[in-house]
């Protein structure tokens, strides 16, 4: 059995608007246009790197068909989908907050969701050991009725609901290690007991008003949402500790049929939109953690869906490391920044202090 890698060049053609970093250009403040941080380069270079090292030859490389309108309607209301499609058929534009798109953006977003769906279906059908979807645009901030934070459709929500409709699985766990809160995925499943959503994120980075530890779900979904906010500067030790002390025990207790990781690389020490200190080895080690867990609870069924990550230099090395571990390959891409980022890790006293905070969270859940 092999690891699948789902991608499509057209996802790199998604075009954002005229931004300067996170600031829209115009009005009283006129920052120099510099493009949107969410651009194709970090993702395209990940694909380029696995081609150059030869890792791609050890993966099952695959495209996918776009998610269907029925797939989209299970998560998003018709009025949002039709507004998005109408603007996309014209000249593109922006609906919601910080989620611009160009002409044809609707079809590319549906394709991005289709990659996540195809990866999930292939793993649930037993065709692959595990799978990675290089989705773009990302999805985890997208609310059912409102795009948000570069995310136009909730890729993981769409994939889960399609798999459920097809009768492929009944219990799904989502672990979001993007540096930003997975508020969209949380919103899609907030009142549901059959989908556990867990988000590790930098406390009050983006969005600034969501992601609290006390937000545990609603109605029958009470207890099936878990936010683990982490302080700026959390590094290798802190991430693995948060996984071991809080995230993984919750997922293990839930006993999902499959684990889907919202795999952002913006917790890296080199990311312009995060203030964390994770390294490529951190992502590799977290991948090993989720592989060990899924081997125990759901026959290894693991799907990674790409979310954020805005360092075009460093994302490729983080993604390569994840894919090495997922596939068990010996093809390695040495991380040229590893020595520098290892030196920047927090003092052991800070790590110990964070362990205490995480133990408090774990105790509150017990
Ligand atoms: Zn992010």
Tab-separated table of C-alpha atoms and ligand atoms in Angstrom:
chain	number	residue	atom	x	y	z
A	1	UNK	CA	0.000	0.000	0.000
A	2	UNK	CA	1.191	3.470	-0.783
A	3	UNK	CA	0.816	7.092	0.146
A	4	UNK	CA	-1.265	9.171	-2.244
A	5	UNK	CA	-0.504	12.759	-3.229
A	6	UNK	CA	-3.421	14.644	-4.765
A	7	UNK	CA	-2.655	17.859	-6.603
A	8	UNK	CA	-3.591	19.885	-9.685
A	9	UNK	CA	-1.668	22.662	-11.413
A	10	UNK	CA	-4.919	24.651	-11.727
A	11	UNK	CA	-4.986	25.102	-7.954
A	12	UNK	CA	-1.822	27.190	-8.373
A	13	UNK	CA	-3.742	29.466	-10.760
A	14	UNK	CA	-6.088	30.742	-8.053
A	15	UNK	CA	-5.439	34.480	-7.920
A	16	UNK	CA	-5.951	36.800	-4.979
A	17	UNK	CA	-6.589	40.508	-5.098
A	18	UNK	CA	-4.524	43.631	-4.821
A	19	UNK	CA	-3.205	43.403	-1.279
A	20	UNK	CA	-0.147	44.522	0.623
A	21	UNK	CA	0.393	41.644	3.015
A	22	UNK	CA	-2.837	41.431	4.995
A	23	UNK	CA	-3.906	44.983	4.106
A	24	UNK	CA	-6.236	45.692	1.178
A	25	UNK	CA	-4.869	48.483	-0.989
A	26	UNK	CA	-6.969	51.639	-1.094
A	27	UNK	CA	-8.797	54.112	1.113
A	28	UNK	CA	-6.986	56.543	3.387
A	29	UNK	CA	-4.112	54.168	3.974
A	30	UNK	CA	-2.292	53.363	0.765
A	31	UNK	CA	0.217	50.600	1.435
A	32	UNK	CA	2.315	49.685	-1.549
A	33	UNK	CA	0.747	46.728	-3.355
A	34	UNK	CA	2.792	43.614	-2.695
A	35	UNK	CA	0.414	40.773	-3.362
A	36	UNK	CA	-1.450	38.479	-1.027
A	37	UNK	CA	0.592	36.257	1.315
A	38	UNK	CA	-1.580	33.364	0.119
A	39	UNK	CA	0.078	32.909	-3.267
A	40	UNK	CA	0.984	29.747	-5.195
A	41	UNK	CA	4.701	29.694	-4.485
A	42	UNK	CA	4.896	27.825	-1.176
A	43	UNK	CA	2.648	25.034	-2.473
A	44	UNK	CA	4.111	24.821	-5.982
A	45	UNK	CA	7.622	24.640	-4.539
A	46	UNK	CA	6.580	21.766	-2.270
A	47	UNK	CA	5.488	19.867	-5.376
A	48	UNK	CA	8.725	20.922	-7.112
A	49	UNK	CA	10.863	19.703	-4.200
A	50	UNK	CA	9.325	16.227	-4.059
A	51	UNK	CA	9.868	15.982	-7.833
A	52	UNK	CA	13.522	17.007	-7.567
A	53	UNK	CA	14.418	14.698	-4.668
A	54	UNK	CA	12.579	11.766	-6.224
A	55	UNK	CA	10.121	11.368	-3.336
A	56	UNK	CA	7.257	11.894	-5.807
A	57	UNK	CA	8.243	8.604	-7.514
A	58	UNK	CA	7.449	6.765	-4.282
A	59	UNK	CA	3.990	8.334	-3.950
A	60	UNK	CA	0.867	7.691	-5.993
A	61	UNK	CA	0.508	11.062	-7.714
A	62	UNK	CA	-3.054	11.801	-8.667
A	63	UNK	CA	-5.482	14.500	-9.732
A	64	UNK	CA	-9.158	14.635	-8.845
A	65	UNK	CA	-12.464	15.840	-10.178
A	66	UNK	CA	-13.955	18.960	-8.643
A	67	UNK	CA	-16.360	18.615	-5.751
A	68	UNK	CA	-19.910	18.564	-7.136
A	69	UNK	CA	-22.626	21.106	-6.378
A	70	UNK	CA	-24.292	18.464	-4.197
A	71	UNK	CA	-21.028	18.118	-2.283
A	72	UNK	CA	-20.825	21.887	-1.749
A	73	UNK	CA	-24.483	22.206	-0.726
A	74	UNK	CA	-24.024	19.802	2.181
A	75	UNK	CA	-21.859	22.470	3.875
A	76	UNK	CA	-22.608	25.820	2.230
A	77	UNK	CA	-26.006	27.512	1.666
A	78	UNK	CA	-27.196	28.094	-1.880
A	79	UNK	CA	-27.189	31.882	-1.492
A	80	UNK	CA	-23.463	31.927	-0.772
A	81	UNK	CA	-22.609	29.455	-3.533
A	82	UNK	CA	-24.616	31.377	-6.132
A	83	UNK	CA	-23.111	34.736	-5.106
A	84	UNK	CA	-19.606	33.230	-5.311
A	85	UNK	CA	-20.300	31.607	-8.704
A	86	UNK	CA	-21.818	34.776	-10.162
A	87	UNK	CA	-18.845	36.930	-9.180
A	88	UNK	CA	-16.409	34.243	-10.315
A	89	UNK	CA	-18.114	34.018	-13.739
A	90	UNK	CA	-17.657	37.776	-14.068
A	91	UNK	CA	-14.368	39.361	-13.059
A	92	UNK	CA	-13.865	37.826	-9.632
A	93	UNK	CA	-13.846	39.927	-6.497
A	94	UNK	CA	-14.280	39.427	-2.800
A	95	UNK	CA	-17.064	38.246	-0.500
A	96	UNK	CA	-16.524	38.071	3.227
A	97	UNK	CA	-13.219	38.920	4.862
A	98	UNK	CA	-9.781	38.604	3.250
A	99	UNK	CA	-10.834	36.006	0.707
A	100	UNK	CA	-10.357	37.528	-2.770
A	101	UNK	CA	-10.559	35.474	-5.946
A	102	UNK	CA	-10.138	35.999	-9.670
A	103	UNK	CA	-12.300	34.964	-12.633
A	104	UNK	CA	-12.908	31.220	-12.440
A	105	UNK	CA	-12.138	31.165	-8.724
A	106	UNK	CA	-15.267	29.144	-8.007
A	107	UNK	CA	-14.152	26.230	-10.178
A	108	UNK	CA	-10.652	26.257	-8.688
A	109	UNK	CA	-12.048	26.271	-5.142
A	110	UNK	CA	-14.346	23.342	-6.032
A	111	UNK	CA	-11.300	21.524	-7.419
A	112	UNK	CA	-9.378	22.228	-4.217
A	113	UNK	CA	-12.220	20.659	-2.225
A	114	UNK	CA	-12.286	17.819	-4.759
A	115	UNK	CA	-8.651	16.988	-3.980
A	116	UNK	CA	-9.501	16.669	-0.276
A	117	UNK	CA	-12.544	14.539	-1.096
A	118	UNK	CA	-10.593	12.233	-3.414
A	119	UNK	CA	-7.835	11.763	-0.827
A	120	UNK	CA	-10.372	10.903	1.876
A	121	UNK	CA	-12.344	8.537	-0.367
A	122	UNK	CA	-9.194	6.687	-1.486
A	123	UNK	CA	-8.104	6.095	2.106
A	124	UNK	CA	-11.573	5.091	3.307
A	125	UNK	CA	-11.964	2.696	0.368
A	126	UNK	CA	-8.643	1.053	1.266
A	127	UNK	CA	-6.945	2.038	-1.975
A	128	UNK	CA	-4.162	3.906	-0.166
A	129	UNK	CA	-2.464	3.624	3.223
A	130	UNK	CA	-2.759	7.360	3.716
A	131	UNK	CA	-2.948	10.449	1.532
A	132	UNK	CA	-1.984	14.106	1.205
A	133	UNK	CA	-4.135	16.661	-0.652
A	134	UNK	CA	-2.267	19.769	-1.825
A	135	UNK	CA	-5.442	21.824	-1.738
A	136	UNK	CA	-5.413	25.498	-2.721
A	137	UNK	CA	-7.223	27.710	-1.891
A	138	UNK	CA	-7.202	26.495	1.722
A	139	UNK	CA	-10.434	25.820	3.599
A	140	UNK	CA	-10.288	25.838	7.404
A	141	UNK	CA	-11.371	29.465	7.969
A	142	UNK	CA	-14.349	29.261	5.608
A	143	UNK	CA	-17.670	29.442	7.463
A	144	UNK	CA	-20.759	27.829	5.956
A	145	UNK	CA	-22.126	31.166	4.693
A	146	UNK	CA	-19.042	33.378	4.589
A	147	UNK	CA	-15.535	33.012	3.162
A	148	UNK	CA	-12.788	34.080	5.461
A	149	UNK	CA	-9.007	34.292	5.666
A	150	UNK	CA	-8.043	33.147	2.120
A	151	UNK	CA	-10.555	30.277	2.394
A	152	UNK	CA	-13.440	30.098	-0.088
A	153	UNK	CA	-14.939	26.668	0.570
A	154	UNK	CA	-14.500	24.463	3.625
A	155	UNK	CA	-12.513	21.698	1.930
A	156	UNK	CA	-12.384	19.302	4.879
A	157	UNK	CA	-16.048	19.813	5.787
A	158	UNK	CA	-17.062	19.112	2.193
A	159	UNK	CA	-14.902	15.984	2.056
A	160	UNK	CA	-16.289	14.641	5.346
A	161	UNK	CA	-19.911	15.207	4.381
A	162	UNK	CA	-19.337	13.595	0.974
A	163	UNK	CA	-17.765	10.543	2.639
A	164	UNK	CA	-20.646	10.287	5.069
A	165	UNK	CA	-23.204	10.574	2.244
A	166	UNK	CA	-21.378	7.791	0.404
A	167	UNK	CA	-21.573	5.607	3.518
A	168	UNK	CA	-17.801	5.319	3.812
A	169	UNK	CA	-17.451	6.259	7.499
A	170	UNK	CA	-19.464	7.538	10.460
A	171	UNK	CA	-16.973	9.099	12.891
A	172	UNK	CA	-14.438	11.665	11.782
A	173	UNK	CA	-11.731	13.486	13.735
A	174	UNK	CA	-10.093	16.671	12.444
A	175	UNK	CA	-6.777	17.812	13.911
A	176	UNK	CA	-5.846	21.315	12.763
A	177	UNK	CA	-2.193	22.247	13.355
A	178	UNK	CA	-2.219	25.330	11.143
A	179	UNK	CA	-0.963	28.252	13.273
A	180	UNK	CA	-4.358	29.941	12.908
A	181	UNK	CA	-7.556	28.763	14.554
A	182	UNK	CA	-9.635	26.389	12.427
A	183	UNK	CA	-12.733	28.501	13.033
A	184	UNK	CA	-14.518	27.494	9.840
A	185	UNK	CA	-14.268	23.759	10.448
A	186	UNK	CA	-15.242	24.366	14.065
A	187	UNK	CA	-18.366	26.256	12.884
A	188	UNK	CA	-19.396	23.558	10.395
A	189	UNK	CA	-19.378	20.838	13.060
A	190	UNK	CA	-19.918	22.800	16.304
A	191	UNK	CA	-23.240	21.114	17.141
A	192	UNK	CA	-22.241	17.644	16.004
A	193	UNK	CA	-21.192	14.651	18.098
A	194	UNK	CA	-19.966	12.557	15.161
A	195	UNK	CA	-17.119	14.891	14.148
A	196	UNK	CA	-14.443	15.797	16.694
A	197	UNK	CA	-12.669	19.030	15.803
A	198	UNK	CA	-9.343	19.801	17.506
A	199	UNK	CA	-7.324	22.944	16.774
A	200	UNK	CA	-3.790	23.761	17.923
A	201	UNK	CA	-3.126	27.412	17.195
A	202	UNK	CA	-1.310	30.550	18.240
A	203	UNK	CA	-3.582	32.239	20.769
A	204	UNK	CA	-5.518	35.117	19.184
A	205	UNK	CA	-3.491	35.286	15.993
A	206	UNK	CA	-6.298	34.885	13.437
A	207	UNK	CA	-9.183	35.183	13.929
A	208	UNK	CA	-8.526	37.231	17.044
A	209	UNK	CA	-11.898	36.517	18.664
A	210	UNK	CA	-12.188	32.742	18.286
A	211	UNK	CA	-10.279	29.666	19.422
A	212	UNK	CA	-10.759	29.773	23.190
A	213	UNK	CA	-10.215	26.604	25.217
A	214	UNK	CA	-13.678	27.088	26.729
A	215	UNK	CA	-15.411	26.746	23.328
A	216	UNK	CA	-16.280	23.050	23.533
A	217	UNK	CA	-19.251	22.712	21.152
A	218	UNK	CA	-23.011	23.164	21.423
A	219	UNK	CA	-26.106	21.008	21.921
A	220	UNK	CA	-25.292	17.356	21.208
A	221	UNK	CA	-21.882	18.563	20.005
A	222	UNK	CA	-20.919	19.724	23.507
A	223	UNK	CA	-17.502	18.258	24.249
A	224	UNK	CA	-16.697	17.494	20.610
A	225	UNK	CA	-14.774	20.679	19.839
A	226	UNK	CA	-11.395	21.254	21.437
A	227	UNK	CA	-9.266	24.371	21.102
A	228	UNK	CA	-5.685	24.354	22.334
A	229	UNK	CA	-4.433	27.951	22.172
A	230	UNK	CA	-0.641	28.206	22.465
A	231	UNK	CA	1.467	31.262	23.309
A	232	UNK	CA	3.614	32.983	20.673
A	233	UNK	CA	7.076	31.419	20.592
A	234	UNK	CA	5.903	27.836	21.072
A	235	UNK	CA	8.533	25.585	19.503
A	236	UNK	CA	9.355	21.935	18.903
A	237	UNK	CA	8.941	20.781	22.497
A	238	UNK	CA	5.743	22.760	23.038
A	239	UNK	CA	4.018	21.397	19.950
A	240	UNK	CA	4.856	17.771	20.722
A	241	UNK	CA	3.851	18.323	24.338
A	242	UNK	CA	0.470	19.822	23.322
A	243	UNK	CA	-0.102	16.817	21.098
A	244	UNK	CA	0.852	14.279	23.773
A	245	UNK	CA	-0.846	15.939	26.729
A	246	UNK	CA	-4.087	17.250	25.193
A	247	UNK	CA	-4.801	16.658	21.485
A	248	UNK	CA	-3.916	13.000	21.016
A	249	UNK	CA	-5.663	11.666	24.160
A	250	UNK	CA	-8.872	13.429	23.060
A	251	UNK	CA	-8.701	11.906	19.580
A	252	UNK	CA	-7.830	8.479	20.978
A	253	UNK	CA	-10.827	8.605	23.338
A	254	UNK	CA	-13.130	9.596	20.456
A	255	UNK	CA	-12.067	6.547	18.392
A	256	UNK	CA	-12.645	7.973	14.920
A	257	UNK	CA	-12.910	5.920	11.740
A	258	UNK	CA	-10.376	8.258	10.142
A	259	UNK	CA	-8.195	11.208	11.156
A	260	UNK	CA	-7.971	14.230	8.896
A	261	UNK	CA	-5.179	16.705	9.586
A	262	UNK	CA	-5.669	20.330	8.529
A	263	UNK	CA	-2.001	20.600	7.668
A	264	UNK	CA	-0.751	24.162	7.690
A	265	UNK	CA	2.947	24.955	7.886
A	266	UNK	CA	2.588	28.513	9.206
A	267	UNK	CA	3.625	27.503	12.727
A	268	UNK	CA	7.145	27.317	11.330
A	269	UNK	CA	9.912	29.559	12.608
A	270	UNK	CA	10.108	31.211	9.198
A	271	UNK	CA	6.488	32.149	8.595
A	272	UNK	CA	5.394	35.772	8.053
A	273	UNK	CA	1.874	35.160	9.431
A	274	UNK	CA	2.769	33.246	12.580
A	275	UNK	CA	5.003	33.804	15.589
A	276	UNK	CA	5.886	30.236	16.423
A	277	UNK	CA	9.131	28.235	16.284
A	278	UNK	CA	8.201	24.866	14.785
A	279	UNK	CA	10.738	23.269	12.431
A	280	UNK	CA	10.504	20.680	9.674
A	281	UNK	CA	11.380	18.092	12.348
A	282	UNK	CA	8.436	19.293	14.430
A	283	UNK	CA	6.081	18.560	11.545
A	284	UNK	CA	7.791	15.218	10.930
A	285	UNK	CA	7.479	14.270	14.602
A	286	UNK	CA	3.812	15.319	14.762
A	287	UNK	CA	3.205	13.213	11.644
A	288	UNK	CA	4.769	10.220	13.410
A	289	UNK	CA	2.528	10.898	16.409
A	290	UNK	CA	-0.650	10.830	14.318
A	291	UNK	CA	0.535	7.763	12.405
A	292	UNK	CA	1.086	5.910	15.688
A	293	UNK	CA	-2.352	6.986	16.913
A	294	UNK	CA	-4.208	6.059	13.723
A	295	UNK	CA	-2.411	2.696	13.620
A	296	UNK	CA	-3.919	1.995	17.038
A	297	UNK	CA	-7.453	3.315	16.578
A	298	UNK	CA	-8.436	3.315	12.884
A	299	UNK	CA	-6.233	0.962	10.904
A	300	UNK	CA	-3.843	3.797	9.993
A	301	UNK	CA	-6.460	5.786	8.097
A	302	UNK	CA	-4.893	9.251	7.888
A	303	UNK	CA	-5.505	12.097	5.430
A	304	UNK	CA	-3.605	15.383	5.353
A	305	UNK	CA	-5.227	18.395	3.703
A	306	UNK	CA	-2.942	21.358	3.051
A	307	UNK	CA	-4.007	24.638	4.663
A	308	UNK	CA	-1.763	27.674	5.268
A	309	UNK	CA	1.989	28.191	5.244
A	310	UNK	CA	3.408	31.343	3.720
A	311	UNK	CA	7.167	30.918	3.655
A	312	UNK	CA	7.899	29.941	0.089
A	313	UNK	CA	11.414	29.053	1.240
A	314	UNK	CA	10.550	26.817	4.190
A	315	UNK	CA	7.137	25.242	3.508
A	316	UNK	CA	8.627	22.836	0.933
A	317	UNK	CA	11.026	21.355	3.517
A	318	UNK	CA	8.256	20.996	6.117
A	319	UNK	CA	5.951	19.321	3.606
A	320	UNK	CA	8.710	17.054	2.336
A	321	UNK	CA	9.399	15.865	5.874
A	322	UNK	CA	5.700	15.102	6.464
A	323	UNK	CA	5.537	13.086	3.252
A	324	UNK	CA	8.750	11.209	4.100
A	325	UNK	CA	7.213	10.067	7.373
A	326	UNK	CA	3.789	9.283	5.890
A	327	UNK	CA	5.315	7.102	3.183
A	328	UNK	CA	8.207	5.652	5.204
A	329	UNK	CA	10.559	6.776	2.452
A	330	UNK	CA	14.329	7.072	2.800
A	331	UNK	CA	14.351	9.973	0.340
A	332	UNK	CA	15.296	12.914	2.517
A	333	UNK	CA	15.510	16.626	1.796
A	334	UNK	CA	18.024	18.057	4.310
A	335	UNK	CA	16.564	21.131	6.003
A	336	UNK	CA	19.018	23.969	5.314
A	337	UNK	CA	17.614	26.026	8.206
A	338	UNK	CA	17.450	23.291	10.838
A	339	UNK	CA	20.611	24.341	12.698
A	340	UNK	CA	19.495	27.964	12.942
A	341	UNK	CA	15.959	27.154	14.045
A	342	UNK	CA	17.183	24.610	16.612
A	343	UNK	CA	19.253	27.355	18.218
A	344	UNK	CA	16.174	29.589	18.450
A	345	UNK	CA	14.076	27.110	20.455
A	346	UNK	CA	12.647	28.386	23.758
A	347	UNK	CA	14.558	28.062	27.007
A	348	UNK	CA	13.755	24.841	28.863
A	349	UNK	CA	12.160	26.887	31.672
A	350	UNK	CA	9.614	28.293	29.203
A	351	UNK	CA	8.902	24.805	27.875
A	352	UNK	CA	8.356	23.565	31.423
A	353	UNK	CA	6.010	26.465	32.127
A	354	UNK	CA	4.015	25.638	28.976
A	355	UNK	CA	3.836	21.969	30.011
A	356	UNK	CA	2.095	23.136	33.172
A	357	UNK	CA	-0.471	25.121	31.199
A	358	UNK	CA	-1.106	22.098	28.985
A	359	UNK	CA	-1.491	19.844	32.027
A	360	UNK	CA	-4.099	22.285	33.338
A	361	UNK	CA	-5.993	21.939	30.045
A	362	UNK	CA	-5.770	18.149	30.186
A	363	UNK	CA	-6.997	18.124	33.783
A	364	UNK	CA	-9.919	20.367	32.853
A	365	UNK	CA	-10.975	17.819	30.240
A	366	UNK	CA	-10.716	14.833	32.585
B	1	LIG	ZN1	-2.877	29.571	8.781
